mmCIF file of C-alpha atoms (C1' of nucleotides) in Angstrom:
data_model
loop_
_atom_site.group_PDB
_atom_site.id
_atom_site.type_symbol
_atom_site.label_atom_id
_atom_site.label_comp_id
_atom_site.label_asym_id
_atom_site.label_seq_id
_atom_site.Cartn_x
_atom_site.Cartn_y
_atom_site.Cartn_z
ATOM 1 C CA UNK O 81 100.473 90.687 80.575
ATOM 2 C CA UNK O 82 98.653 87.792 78.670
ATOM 3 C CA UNK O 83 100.014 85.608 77.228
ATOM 4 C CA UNK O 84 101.272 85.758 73.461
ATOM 5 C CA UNK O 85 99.084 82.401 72.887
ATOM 6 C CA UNK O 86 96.470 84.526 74.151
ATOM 7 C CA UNK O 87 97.431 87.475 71.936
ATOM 8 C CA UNK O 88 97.318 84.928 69.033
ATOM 9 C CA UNK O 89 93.898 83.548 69.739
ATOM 10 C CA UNK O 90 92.249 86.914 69.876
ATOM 11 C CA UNK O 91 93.552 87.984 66.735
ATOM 12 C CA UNK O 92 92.602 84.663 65.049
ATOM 13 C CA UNK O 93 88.724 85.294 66.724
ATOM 14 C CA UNK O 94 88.710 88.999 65.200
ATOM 15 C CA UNK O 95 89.646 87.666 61.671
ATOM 16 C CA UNK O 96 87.197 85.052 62.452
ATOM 17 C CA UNK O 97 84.690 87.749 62.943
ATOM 18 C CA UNK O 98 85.347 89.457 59.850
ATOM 19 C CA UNK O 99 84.662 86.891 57.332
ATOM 20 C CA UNK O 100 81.083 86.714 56.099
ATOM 21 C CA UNK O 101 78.711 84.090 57.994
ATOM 22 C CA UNK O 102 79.025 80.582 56.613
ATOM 23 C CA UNK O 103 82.461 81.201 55.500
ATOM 24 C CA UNK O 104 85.312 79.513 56.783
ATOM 25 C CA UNK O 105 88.973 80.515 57.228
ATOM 26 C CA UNK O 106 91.740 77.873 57.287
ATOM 27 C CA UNK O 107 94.906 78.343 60.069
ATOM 28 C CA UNK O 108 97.111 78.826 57.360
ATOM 29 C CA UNK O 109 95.994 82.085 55.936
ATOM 30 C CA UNK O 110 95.051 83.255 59.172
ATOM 31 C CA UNK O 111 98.484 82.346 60.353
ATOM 32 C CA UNK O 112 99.540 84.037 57.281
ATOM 33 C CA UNK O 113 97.608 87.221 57.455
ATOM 34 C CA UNK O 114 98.240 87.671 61.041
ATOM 35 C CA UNK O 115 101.584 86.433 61.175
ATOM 36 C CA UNK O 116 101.441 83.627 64.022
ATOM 37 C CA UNK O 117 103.324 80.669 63.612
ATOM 38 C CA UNK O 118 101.279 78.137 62.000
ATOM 39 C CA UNK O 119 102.074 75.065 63.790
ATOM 40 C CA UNK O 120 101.408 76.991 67.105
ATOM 41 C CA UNK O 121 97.855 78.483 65.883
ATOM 42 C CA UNK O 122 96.743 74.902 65.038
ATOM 43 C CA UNK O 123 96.988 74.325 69.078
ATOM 44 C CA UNK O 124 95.362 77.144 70.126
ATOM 45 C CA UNK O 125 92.467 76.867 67.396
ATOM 46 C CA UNK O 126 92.373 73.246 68.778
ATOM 47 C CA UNK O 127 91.194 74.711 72.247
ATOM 48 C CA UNK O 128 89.027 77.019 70.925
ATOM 49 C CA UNK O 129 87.522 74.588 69.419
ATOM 50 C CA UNK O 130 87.330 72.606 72.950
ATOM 51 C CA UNK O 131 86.191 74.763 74.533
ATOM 52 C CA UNK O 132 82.496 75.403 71.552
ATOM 53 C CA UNK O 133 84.098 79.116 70.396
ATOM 54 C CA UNK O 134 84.948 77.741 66.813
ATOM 55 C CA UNK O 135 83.503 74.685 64.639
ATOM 56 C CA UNK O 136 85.922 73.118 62.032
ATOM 57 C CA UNK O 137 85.467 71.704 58.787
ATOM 58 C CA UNK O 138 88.355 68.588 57.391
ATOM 59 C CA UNK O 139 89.633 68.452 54.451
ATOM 60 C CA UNK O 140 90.345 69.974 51.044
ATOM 61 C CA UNK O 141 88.503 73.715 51.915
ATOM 62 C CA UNK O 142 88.447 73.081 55.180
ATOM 63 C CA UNK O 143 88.908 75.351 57.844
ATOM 64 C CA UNK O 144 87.735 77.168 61.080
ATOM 65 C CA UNK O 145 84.020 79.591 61.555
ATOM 66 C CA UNK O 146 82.473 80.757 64.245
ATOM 67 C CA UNK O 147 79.992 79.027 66.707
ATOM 68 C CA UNK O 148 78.316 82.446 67.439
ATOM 69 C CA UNK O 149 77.948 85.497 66.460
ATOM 70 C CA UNK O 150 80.443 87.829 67.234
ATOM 71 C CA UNK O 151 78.439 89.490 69.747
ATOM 72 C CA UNK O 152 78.341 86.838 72.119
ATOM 73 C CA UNK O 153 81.850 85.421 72.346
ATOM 74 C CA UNK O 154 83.297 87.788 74.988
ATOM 75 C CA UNK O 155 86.791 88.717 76.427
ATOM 76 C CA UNK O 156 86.977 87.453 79.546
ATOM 77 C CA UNK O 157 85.923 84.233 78.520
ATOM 78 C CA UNK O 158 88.396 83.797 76.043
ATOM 79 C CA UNK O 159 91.176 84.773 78.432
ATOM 80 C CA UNK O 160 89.622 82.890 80.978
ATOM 81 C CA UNK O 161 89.767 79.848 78.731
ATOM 82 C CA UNK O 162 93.513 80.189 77.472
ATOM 83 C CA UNK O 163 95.292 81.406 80.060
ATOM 84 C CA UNK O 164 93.374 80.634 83.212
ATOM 85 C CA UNK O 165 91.854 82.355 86.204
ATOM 86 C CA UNK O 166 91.446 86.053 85.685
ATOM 87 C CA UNK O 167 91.730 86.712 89.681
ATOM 88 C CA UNK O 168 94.905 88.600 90.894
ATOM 89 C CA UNK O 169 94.767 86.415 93.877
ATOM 90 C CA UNK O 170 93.974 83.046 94.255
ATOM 91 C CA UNK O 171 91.467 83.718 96.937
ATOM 92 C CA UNK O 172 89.622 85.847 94.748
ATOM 93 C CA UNK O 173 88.803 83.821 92.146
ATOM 94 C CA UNK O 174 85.268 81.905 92.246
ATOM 95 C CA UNK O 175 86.134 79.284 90.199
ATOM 96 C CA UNK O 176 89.607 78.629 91.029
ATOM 97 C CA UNK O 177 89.912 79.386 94.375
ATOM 98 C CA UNK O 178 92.355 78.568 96.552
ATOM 99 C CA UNK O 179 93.074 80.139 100.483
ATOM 100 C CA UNK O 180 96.190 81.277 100.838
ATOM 101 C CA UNK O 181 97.671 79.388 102.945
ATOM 102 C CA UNK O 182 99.636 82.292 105.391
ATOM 103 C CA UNK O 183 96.548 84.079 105.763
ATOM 104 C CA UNK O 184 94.993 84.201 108.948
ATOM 105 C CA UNK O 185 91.601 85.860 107.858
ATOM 106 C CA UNK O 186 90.416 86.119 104.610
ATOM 107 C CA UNK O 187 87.424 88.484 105.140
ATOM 108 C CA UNK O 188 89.701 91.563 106.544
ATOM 109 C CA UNK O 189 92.727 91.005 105.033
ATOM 110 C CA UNK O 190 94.289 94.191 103.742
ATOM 111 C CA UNK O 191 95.684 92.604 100.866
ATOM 112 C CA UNK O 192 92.507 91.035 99.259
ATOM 113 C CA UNK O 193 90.323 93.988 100.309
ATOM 114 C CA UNK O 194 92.077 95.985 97.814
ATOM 115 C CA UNK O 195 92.466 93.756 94.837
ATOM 116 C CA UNK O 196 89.226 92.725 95.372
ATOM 117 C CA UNK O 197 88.814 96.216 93.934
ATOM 118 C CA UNK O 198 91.212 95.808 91.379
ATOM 119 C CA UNK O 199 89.792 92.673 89.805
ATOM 120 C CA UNK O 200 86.578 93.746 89.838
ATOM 121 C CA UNK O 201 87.018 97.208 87.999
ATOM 122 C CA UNK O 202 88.901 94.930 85.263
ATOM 123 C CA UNK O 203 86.146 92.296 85.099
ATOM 124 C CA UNK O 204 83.695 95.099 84.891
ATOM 125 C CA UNK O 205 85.093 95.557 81.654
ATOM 126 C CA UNK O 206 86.175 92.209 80.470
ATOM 127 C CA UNK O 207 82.954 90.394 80.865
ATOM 128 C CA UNK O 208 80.996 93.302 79.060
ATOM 129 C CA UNK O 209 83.441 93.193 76.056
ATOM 130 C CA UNK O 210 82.793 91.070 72.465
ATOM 131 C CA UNK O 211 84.259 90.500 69.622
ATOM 132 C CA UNK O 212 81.616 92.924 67.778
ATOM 133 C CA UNK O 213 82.583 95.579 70.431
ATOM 134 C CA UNK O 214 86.104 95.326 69.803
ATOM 135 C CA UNK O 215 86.036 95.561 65.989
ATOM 136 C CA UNK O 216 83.362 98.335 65.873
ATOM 137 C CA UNK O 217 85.902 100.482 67.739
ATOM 138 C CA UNK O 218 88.571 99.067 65.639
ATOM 139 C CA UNK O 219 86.252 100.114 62.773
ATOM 140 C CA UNK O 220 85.769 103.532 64.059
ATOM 141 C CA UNK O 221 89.723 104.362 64.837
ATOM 142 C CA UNK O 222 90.393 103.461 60.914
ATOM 143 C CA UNK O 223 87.261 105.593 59.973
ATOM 144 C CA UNK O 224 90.003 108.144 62.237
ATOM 145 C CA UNK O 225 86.670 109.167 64.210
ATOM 146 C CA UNK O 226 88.676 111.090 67.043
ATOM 147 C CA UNK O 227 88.257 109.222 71.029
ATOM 148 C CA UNK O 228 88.150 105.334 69.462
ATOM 149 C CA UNK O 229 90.988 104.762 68.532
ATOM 150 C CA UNK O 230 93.299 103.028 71.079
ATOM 151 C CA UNK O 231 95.588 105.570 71.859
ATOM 152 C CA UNK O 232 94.990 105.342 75.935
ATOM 153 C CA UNK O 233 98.250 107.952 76.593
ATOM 154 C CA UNK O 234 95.484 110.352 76.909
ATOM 155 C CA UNK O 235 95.440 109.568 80.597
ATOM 156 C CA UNK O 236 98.114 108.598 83.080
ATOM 157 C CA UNK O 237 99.106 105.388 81.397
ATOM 158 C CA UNK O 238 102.647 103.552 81.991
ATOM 159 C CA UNK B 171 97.564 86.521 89.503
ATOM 160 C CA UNK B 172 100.235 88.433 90.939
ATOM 161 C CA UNK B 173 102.888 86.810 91.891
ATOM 162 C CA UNK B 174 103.733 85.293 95.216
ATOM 163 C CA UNK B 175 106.694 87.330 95.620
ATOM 164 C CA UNK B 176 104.452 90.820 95.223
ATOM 165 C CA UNK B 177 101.724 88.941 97.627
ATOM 166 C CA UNK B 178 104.286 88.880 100.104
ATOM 167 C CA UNK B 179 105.735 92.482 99.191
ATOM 168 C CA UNK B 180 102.003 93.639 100.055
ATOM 169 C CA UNK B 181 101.952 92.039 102.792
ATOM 170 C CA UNK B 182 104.929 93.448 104.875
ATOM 171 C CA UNK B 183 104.084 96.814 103.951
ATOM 172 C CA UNK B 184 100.873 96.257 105.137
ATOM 173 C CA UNK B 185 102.724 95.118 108.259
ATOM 174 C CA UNK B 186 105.161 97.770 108.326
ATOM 175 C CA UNK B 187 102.261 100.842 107.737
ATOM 176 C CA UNK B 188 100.634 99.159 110.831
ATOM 177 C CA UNK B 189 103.416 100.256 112.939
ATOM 178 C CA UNK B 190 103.827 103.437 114.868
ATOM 179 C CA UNK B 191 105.652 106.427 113.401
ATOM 180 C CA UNK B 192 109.264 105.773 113.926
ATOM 181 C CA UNK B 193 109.423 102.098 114.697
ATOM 182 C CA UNK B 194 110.250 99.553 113.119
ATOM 183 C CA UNK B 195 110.095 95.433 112.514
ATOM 184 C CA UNK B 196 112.388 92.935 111.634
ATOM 185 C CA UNK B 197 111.958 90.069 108.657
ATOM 186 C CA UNK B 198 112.013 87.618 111.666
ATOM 187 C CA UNK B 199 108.719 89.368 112.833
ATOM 188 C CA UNK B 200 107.269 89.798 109.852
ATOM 189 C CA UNK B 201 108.230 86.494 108.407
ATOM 190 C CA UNK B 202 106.789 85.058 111.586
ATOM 191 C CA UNK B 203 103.994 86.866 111.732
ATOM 192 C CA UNK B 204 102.193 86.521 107.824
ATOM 193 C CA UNK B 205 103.593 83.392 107.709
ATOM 194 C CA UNK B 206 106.324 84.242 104.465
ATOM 195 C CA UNK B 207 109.626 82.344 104.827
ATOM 196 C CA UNK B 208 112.280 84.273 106.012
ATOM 197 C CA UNK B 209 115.047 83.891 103.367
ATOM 198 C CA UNK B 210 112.691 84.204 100.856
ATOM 199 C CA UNK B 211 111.436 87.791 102.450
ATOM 200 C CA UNK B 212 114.554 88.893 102.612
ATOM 201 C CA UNK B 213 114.892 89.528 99.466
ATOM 202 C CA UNK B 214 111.761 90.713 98.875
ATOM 203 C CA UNK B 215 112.899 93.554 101.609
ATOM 204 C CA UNK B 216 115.718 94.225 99.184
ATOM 205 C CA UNK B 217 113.697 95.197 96.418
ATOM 206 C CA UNK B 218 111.583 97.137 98.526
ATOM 207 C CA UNK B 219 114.782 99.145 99.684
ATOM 208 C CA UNK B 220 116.184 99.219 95.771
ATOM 209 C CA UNK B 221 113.451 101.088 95.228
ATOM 210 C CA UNK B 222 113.129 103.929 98.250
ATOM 211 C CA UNK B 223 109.749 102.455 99.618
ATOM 212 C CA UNK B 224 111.345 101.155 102.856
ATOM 213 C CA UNK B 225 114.092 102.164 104.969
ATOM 214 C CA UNK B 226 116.497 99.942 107.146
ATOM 215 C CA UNK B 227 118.796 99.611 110.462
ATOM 216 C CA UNK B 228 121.310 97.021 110.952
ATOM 217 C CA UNK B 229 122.802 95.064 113.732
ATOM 218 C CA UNK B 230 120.502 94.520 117.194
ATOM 219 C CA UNK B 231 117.212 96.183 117.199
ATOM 220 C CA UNK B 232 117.755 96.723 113.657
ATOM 221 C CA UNK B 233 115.139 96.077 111.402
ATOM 222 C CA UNK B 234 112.761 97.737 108.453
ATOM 223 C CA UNK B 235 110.181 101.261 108.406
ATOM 224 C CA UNK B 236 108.537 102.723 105.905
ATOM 225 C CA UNK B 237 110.254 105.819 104.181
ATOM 226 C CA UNK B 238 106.886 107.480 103.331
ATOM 227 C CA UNK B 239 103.514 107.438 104.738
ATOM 228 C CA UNK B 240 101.149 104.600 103.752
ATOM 229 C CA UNK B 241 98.782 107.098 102.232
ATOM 230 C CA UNK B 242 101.346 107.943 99.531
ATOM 231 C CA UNK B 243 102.278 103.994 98.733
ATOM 232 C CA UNK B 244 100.345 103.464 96.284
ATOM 233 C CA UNK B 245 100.017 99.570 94.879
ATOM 234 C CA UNK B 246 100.395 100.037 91.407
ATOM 235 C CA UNK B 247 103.718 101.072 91.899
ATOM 236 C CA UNK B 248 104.428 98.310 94.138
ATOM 237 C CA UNK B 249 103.123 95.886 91.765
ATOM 238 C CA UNK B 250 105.524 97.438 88.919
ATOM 239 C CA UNK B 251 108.289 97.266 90.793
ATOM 240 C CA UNK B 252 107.733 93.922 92.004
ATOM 241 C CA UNK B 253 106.077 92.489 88.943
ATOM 242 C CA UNK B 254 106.926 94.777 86.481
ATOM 243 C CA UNK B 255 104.999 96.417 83.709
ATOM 244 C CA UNK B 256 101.198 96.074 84.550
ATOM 245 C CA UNK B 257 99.711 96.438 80.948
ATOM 246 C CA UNK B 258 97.790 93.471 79.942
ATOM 247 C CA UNK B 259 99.496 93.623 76.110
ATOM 248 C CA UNK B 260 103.147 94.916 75.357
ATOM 249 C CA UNK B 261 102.058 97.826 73.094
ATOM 250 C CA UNK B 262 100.005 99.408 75.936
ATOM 251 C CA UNK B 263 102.601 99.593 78.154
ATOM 252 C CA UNK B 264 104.262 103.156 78.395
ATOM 253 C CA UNK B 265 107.280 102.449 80.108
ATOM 254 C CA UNK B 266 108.161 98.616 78.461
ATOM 255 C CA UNK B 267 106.502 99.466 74.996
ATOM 256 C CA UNK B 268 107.172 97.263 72.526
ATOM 257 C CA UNK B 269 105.772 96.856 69.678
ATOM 258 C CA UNK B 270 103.866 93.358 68.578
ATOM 259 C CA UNK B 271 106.063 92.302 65.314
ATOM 260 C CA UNK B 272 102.639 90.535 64.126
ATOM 261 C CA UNK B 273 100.561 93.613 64.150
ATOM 262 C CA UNK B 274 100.341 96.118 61.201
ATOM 263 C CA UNK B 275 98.573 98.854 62.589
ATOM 264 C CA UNK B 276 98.922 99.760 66.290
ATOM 265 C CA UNK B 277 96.117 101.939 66.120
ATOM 266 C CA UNK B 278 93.466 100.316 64.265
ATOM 267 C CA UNK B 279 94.227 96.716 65.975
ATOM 268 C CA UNK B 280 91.110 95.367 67.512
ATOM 269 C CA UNK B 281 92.627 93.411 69.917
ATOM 270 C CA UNK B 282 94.539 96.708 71.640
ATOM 271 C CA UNK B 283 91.314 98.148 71.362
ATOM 272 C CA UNK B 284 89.595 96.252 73.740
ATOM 273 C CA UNK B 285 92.938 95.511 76.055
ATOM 274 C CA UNK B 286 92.922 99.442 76.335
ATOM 275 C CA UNK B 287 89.583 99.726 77.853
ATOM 276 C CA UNK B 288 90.602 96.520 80.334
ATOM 277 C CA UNK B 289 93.808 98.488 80.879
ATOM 278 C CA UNK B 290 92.615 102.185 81.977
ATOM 279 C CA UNK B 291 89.824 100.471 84.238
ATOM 280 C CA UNK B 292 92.510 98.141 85.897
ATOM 281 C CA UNK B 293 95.109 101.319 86.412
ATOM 282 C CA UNK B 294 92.255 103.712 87.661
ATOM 283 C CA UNK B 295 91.779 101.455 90.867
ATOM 284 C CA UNK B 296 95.031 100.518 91.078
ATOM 285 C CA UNK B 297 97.306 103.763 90.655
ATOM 286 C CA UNK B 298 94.895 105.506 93.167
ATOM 287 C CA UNK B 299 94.743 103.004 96.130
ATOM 288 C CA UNK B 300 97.124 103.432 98.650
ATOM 289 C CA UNK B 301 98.423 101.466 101.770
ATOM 290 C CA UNK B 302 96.215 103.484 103.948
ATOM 291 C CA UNK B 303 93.374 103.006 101.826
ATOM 292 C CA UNK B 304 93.994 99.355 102.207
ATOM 293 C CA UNK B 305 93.855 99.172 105.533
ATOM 294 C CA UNK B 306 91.388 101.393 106.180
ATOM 295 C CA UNK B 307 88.884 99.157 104.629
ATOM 296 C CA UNK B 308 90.462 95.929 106.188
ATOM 297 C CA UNK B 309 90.142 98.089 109.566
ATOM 298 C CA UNK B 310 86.622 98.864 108.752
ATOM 299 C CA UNK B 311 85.628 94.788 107.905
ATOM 300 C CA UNK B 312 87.367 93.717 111.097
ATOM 301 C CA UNK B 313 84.831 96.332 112.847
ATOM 302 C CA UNK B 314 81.961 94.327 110.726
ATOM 303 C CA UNK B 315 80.694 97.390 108.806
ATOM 304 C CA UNK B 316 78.533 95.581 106.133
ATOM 305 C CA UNK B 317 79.787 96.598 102.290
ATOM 306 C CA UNK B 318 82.694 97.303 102.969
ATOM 307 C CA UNK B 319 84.593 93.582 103.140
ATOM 308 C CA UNK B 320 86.348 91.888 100.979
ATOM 309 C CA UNK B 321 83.562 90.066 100.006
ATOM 310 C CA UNK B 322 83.845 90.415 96.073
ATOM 311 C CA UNK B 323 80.729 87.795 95.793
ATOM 312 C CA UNK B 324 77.654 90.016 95.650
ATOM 313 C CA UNK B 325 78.820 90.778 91.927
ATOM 314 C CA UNK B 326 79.110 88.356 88.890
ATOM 315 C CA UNK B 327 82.500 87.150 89.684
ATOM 316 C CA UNK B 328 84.702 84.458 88.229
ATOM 317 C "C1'" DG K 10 90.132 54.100 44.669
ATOM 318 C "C1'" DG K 11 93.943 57.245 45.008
ATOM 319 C "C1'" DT K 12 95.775 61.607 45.985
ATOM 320 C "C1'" DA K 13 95.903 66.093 47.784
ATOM 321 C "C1'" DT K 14 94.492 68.926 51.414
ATOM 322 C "C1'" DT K 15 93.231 70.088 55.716
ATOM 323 C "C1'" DT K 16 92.297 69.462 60.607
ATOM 324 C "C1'" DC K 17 93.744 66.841 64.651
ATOM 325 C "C1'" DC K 18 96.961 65.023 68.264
ATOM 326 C "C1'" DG K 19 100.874 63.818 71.134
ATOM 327 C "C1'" DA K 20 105.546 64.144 72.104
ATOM 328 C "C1'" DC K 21 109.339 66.868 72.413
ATOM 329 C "C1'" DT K 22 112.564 70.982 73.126
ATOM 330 C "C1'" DG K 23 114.945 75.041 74.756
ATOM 331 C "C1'" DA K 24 114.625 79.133 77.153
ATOM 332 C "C1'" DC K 25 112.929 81.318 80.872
ATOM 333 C "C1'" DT K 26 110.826 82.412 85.401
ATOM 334 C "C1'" DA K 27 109.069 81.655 90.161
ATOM 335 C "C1'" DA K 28 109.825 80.436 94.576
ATOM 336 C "C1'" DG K 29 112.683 79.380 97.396
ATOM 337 C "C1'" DT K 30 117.307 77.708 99.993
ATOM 338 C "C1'" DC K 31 121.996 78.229 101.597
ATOM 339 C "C1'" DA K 32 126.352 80.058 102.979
ATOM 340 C "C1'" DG K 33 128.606 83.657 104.236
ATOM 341 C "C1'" DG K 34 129.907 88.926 104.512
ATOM 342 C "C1'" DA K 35 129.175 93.719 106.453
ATOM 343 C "C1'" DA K 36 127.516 96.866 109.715
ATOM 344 C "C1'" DA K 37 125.681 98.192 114.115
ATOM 345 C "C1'" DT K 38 124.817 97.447 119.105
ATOM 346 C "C1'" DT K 39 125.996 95.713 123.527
ATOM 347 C "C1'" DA H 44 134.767 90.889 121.058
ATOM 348 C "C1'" DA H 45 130.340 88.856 120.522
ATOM 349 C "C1'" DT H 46 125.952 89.050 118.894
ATOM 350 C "C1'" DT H 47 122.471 90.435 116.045
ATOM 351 C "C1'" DT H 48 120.679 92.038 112.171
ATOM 352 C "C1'" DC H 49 120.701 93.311 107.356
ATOM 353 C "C1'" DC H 50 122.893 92.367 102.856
ATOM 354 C "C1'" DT H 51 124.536 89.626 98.744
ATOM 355 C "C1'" DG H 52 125.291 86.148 95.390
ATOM 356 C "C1'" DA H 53 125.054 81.546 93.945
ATOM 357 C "C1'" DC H 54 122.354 77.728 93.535
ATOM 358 C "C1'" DT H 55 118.180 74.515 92.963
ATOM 359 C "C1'" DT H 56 113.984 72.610 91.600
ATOM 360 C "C1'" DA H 57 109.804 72.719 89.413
ATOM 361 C "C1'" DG H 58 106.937 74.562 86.192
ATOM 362 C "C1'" DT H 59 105.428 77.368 82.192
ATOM 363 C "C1'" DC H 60 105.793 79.524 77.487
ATOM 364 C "C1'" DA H 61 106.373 79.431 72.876
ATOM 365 C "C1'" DG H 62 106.944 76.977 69.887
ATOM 366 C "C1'" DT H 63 108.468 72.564 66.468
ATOM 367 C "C1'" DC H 64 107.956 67.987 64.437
ATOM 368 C "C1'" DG H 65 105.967 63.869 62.733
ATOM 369 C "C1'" DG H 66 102.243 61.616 61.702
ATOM 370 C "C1'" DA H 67 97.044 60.108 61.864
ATOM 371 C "C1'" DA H 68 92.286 60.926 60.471
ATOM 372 C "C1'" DA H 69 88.825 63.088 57.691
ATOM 373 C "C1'" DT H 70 87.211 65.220 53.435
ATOM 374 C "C1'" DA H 71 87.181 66.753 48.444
ATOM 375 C "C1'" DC H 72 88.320 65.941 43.817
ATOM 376 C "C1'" DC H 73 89.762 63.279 39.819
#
DNA sequence: GGTATTTCCGACTGACTAAGTCAGGAAATT
DNA sequence: AATTTCCTGACTTAGTCAGTCGGAAATACC
């Protein structure tokens, strides 16, 4: 599961994505719109904004726009930036690695051979996914054009 | 990240699939032997049992064996009963639906869009590898067969 | 210049979970 | 009867999640 601050910031990036270019939106009406606490969306637009995803504007019509196009700002990045290493395992993860300590060896263990396969099937998607992406097929399930929606209990979901 | 608890979960299955038909191993050994604290696996044992994926004997040579064969463990169903529901967002889950309060249409929502895609790649690896999968590619690192290591690098991994 | 509006920032809270530990009970074997 | 093992519940300690609150700094408008 991610995290419902990550929940909030993708939402807040698609209704980023919406608004024309050179328009802003301010945390209030997205908090508004998309019902997040308001208080609590101010942090997380704060580390979008730390992290170059959104630009912000003070002041009377203030508010928060988009650094690139939607196109470019992509899932696992996001996620990556709010809630942390994407890697199932510690010893997995590039950037945040870390050896677990009770292993003995890393290259056959049983363990990370198979998440290894995991992670990468997920990242396979996740670092090929934008914004645009997402809210073309959002686009296309309200159109009702039938196989994009996201109804997934087509397959063996649980 | 999974947790430590299903790391070590993995682990002694792995373990116990290792073992002949119709032995068995004790937490001691396996405690001793991956390096997880005793107490701590104990428990972990317990849930295993709870659920029908291991069997036990008590008192001297007592000790825990798999109930099935490794090739019909299959880790996604470890995970969820370790971890519980795997779904990466609350309204793709099928067994612990729930509905996001914020949301106004499921179907339509951008963000489940995308988390579907993530979702079905994730649960196509990870409902179809086994124990004996596992191991058989540990097995076939160990013997130094190139490509097929846990050796997740060669891609564009984070 | 003053006021309203908005982003920015740190401190705080309350509930929850993760990762164990500990003490002891129940069953099986010797 | 003693020993060995699994079994069980209670407890701890640290950390994270999901916010809230109060106020400071920047900008727009009159």
């Amino acid at each position: 599961m991610i995290s419902q601050r990550a929940r909030y910031a993708f939402k807040a990036l698609v209704a980023l994505s919406r608004v024309p270019v050179g328009e802003s939106l301010q945390t209030k009406d997205i908090a508004e719109r998309e019902g997040i606490p308001r208080a609590f969306l101010e942090h997380i637009m704060l580390d979008l904004k730390r992290d170059r995803l959104v630009g912000s504007r003070r002041g009377k019509n203030g508010g928060y726009f988009l650094l690139k196009p939607p196109s470019e700002i992509i899932f696992g990045e996001i996620l990556r930036l709010i809630d942390g290493p994407l890697a199932p395992l510690p010893c997995l993860s590039r950037h945040a690695y870390k050896r677990c300590e009770d292993c003995a060896d890393e290259t056959t263990c049983a363990v990370r051979c198979a998440f290894a396969d995991v992670f990468q099937a997920m990242l396979g998607v996740l670092d090929g996914l934008s914004l645009a992406d997402a809210i073309e097929r959002s686009d296309r399930a309200r159109a009702g054009l039938p196989g994009y929606g996201a109804n997934p209990y087509s397959g063996a979901f649980i």
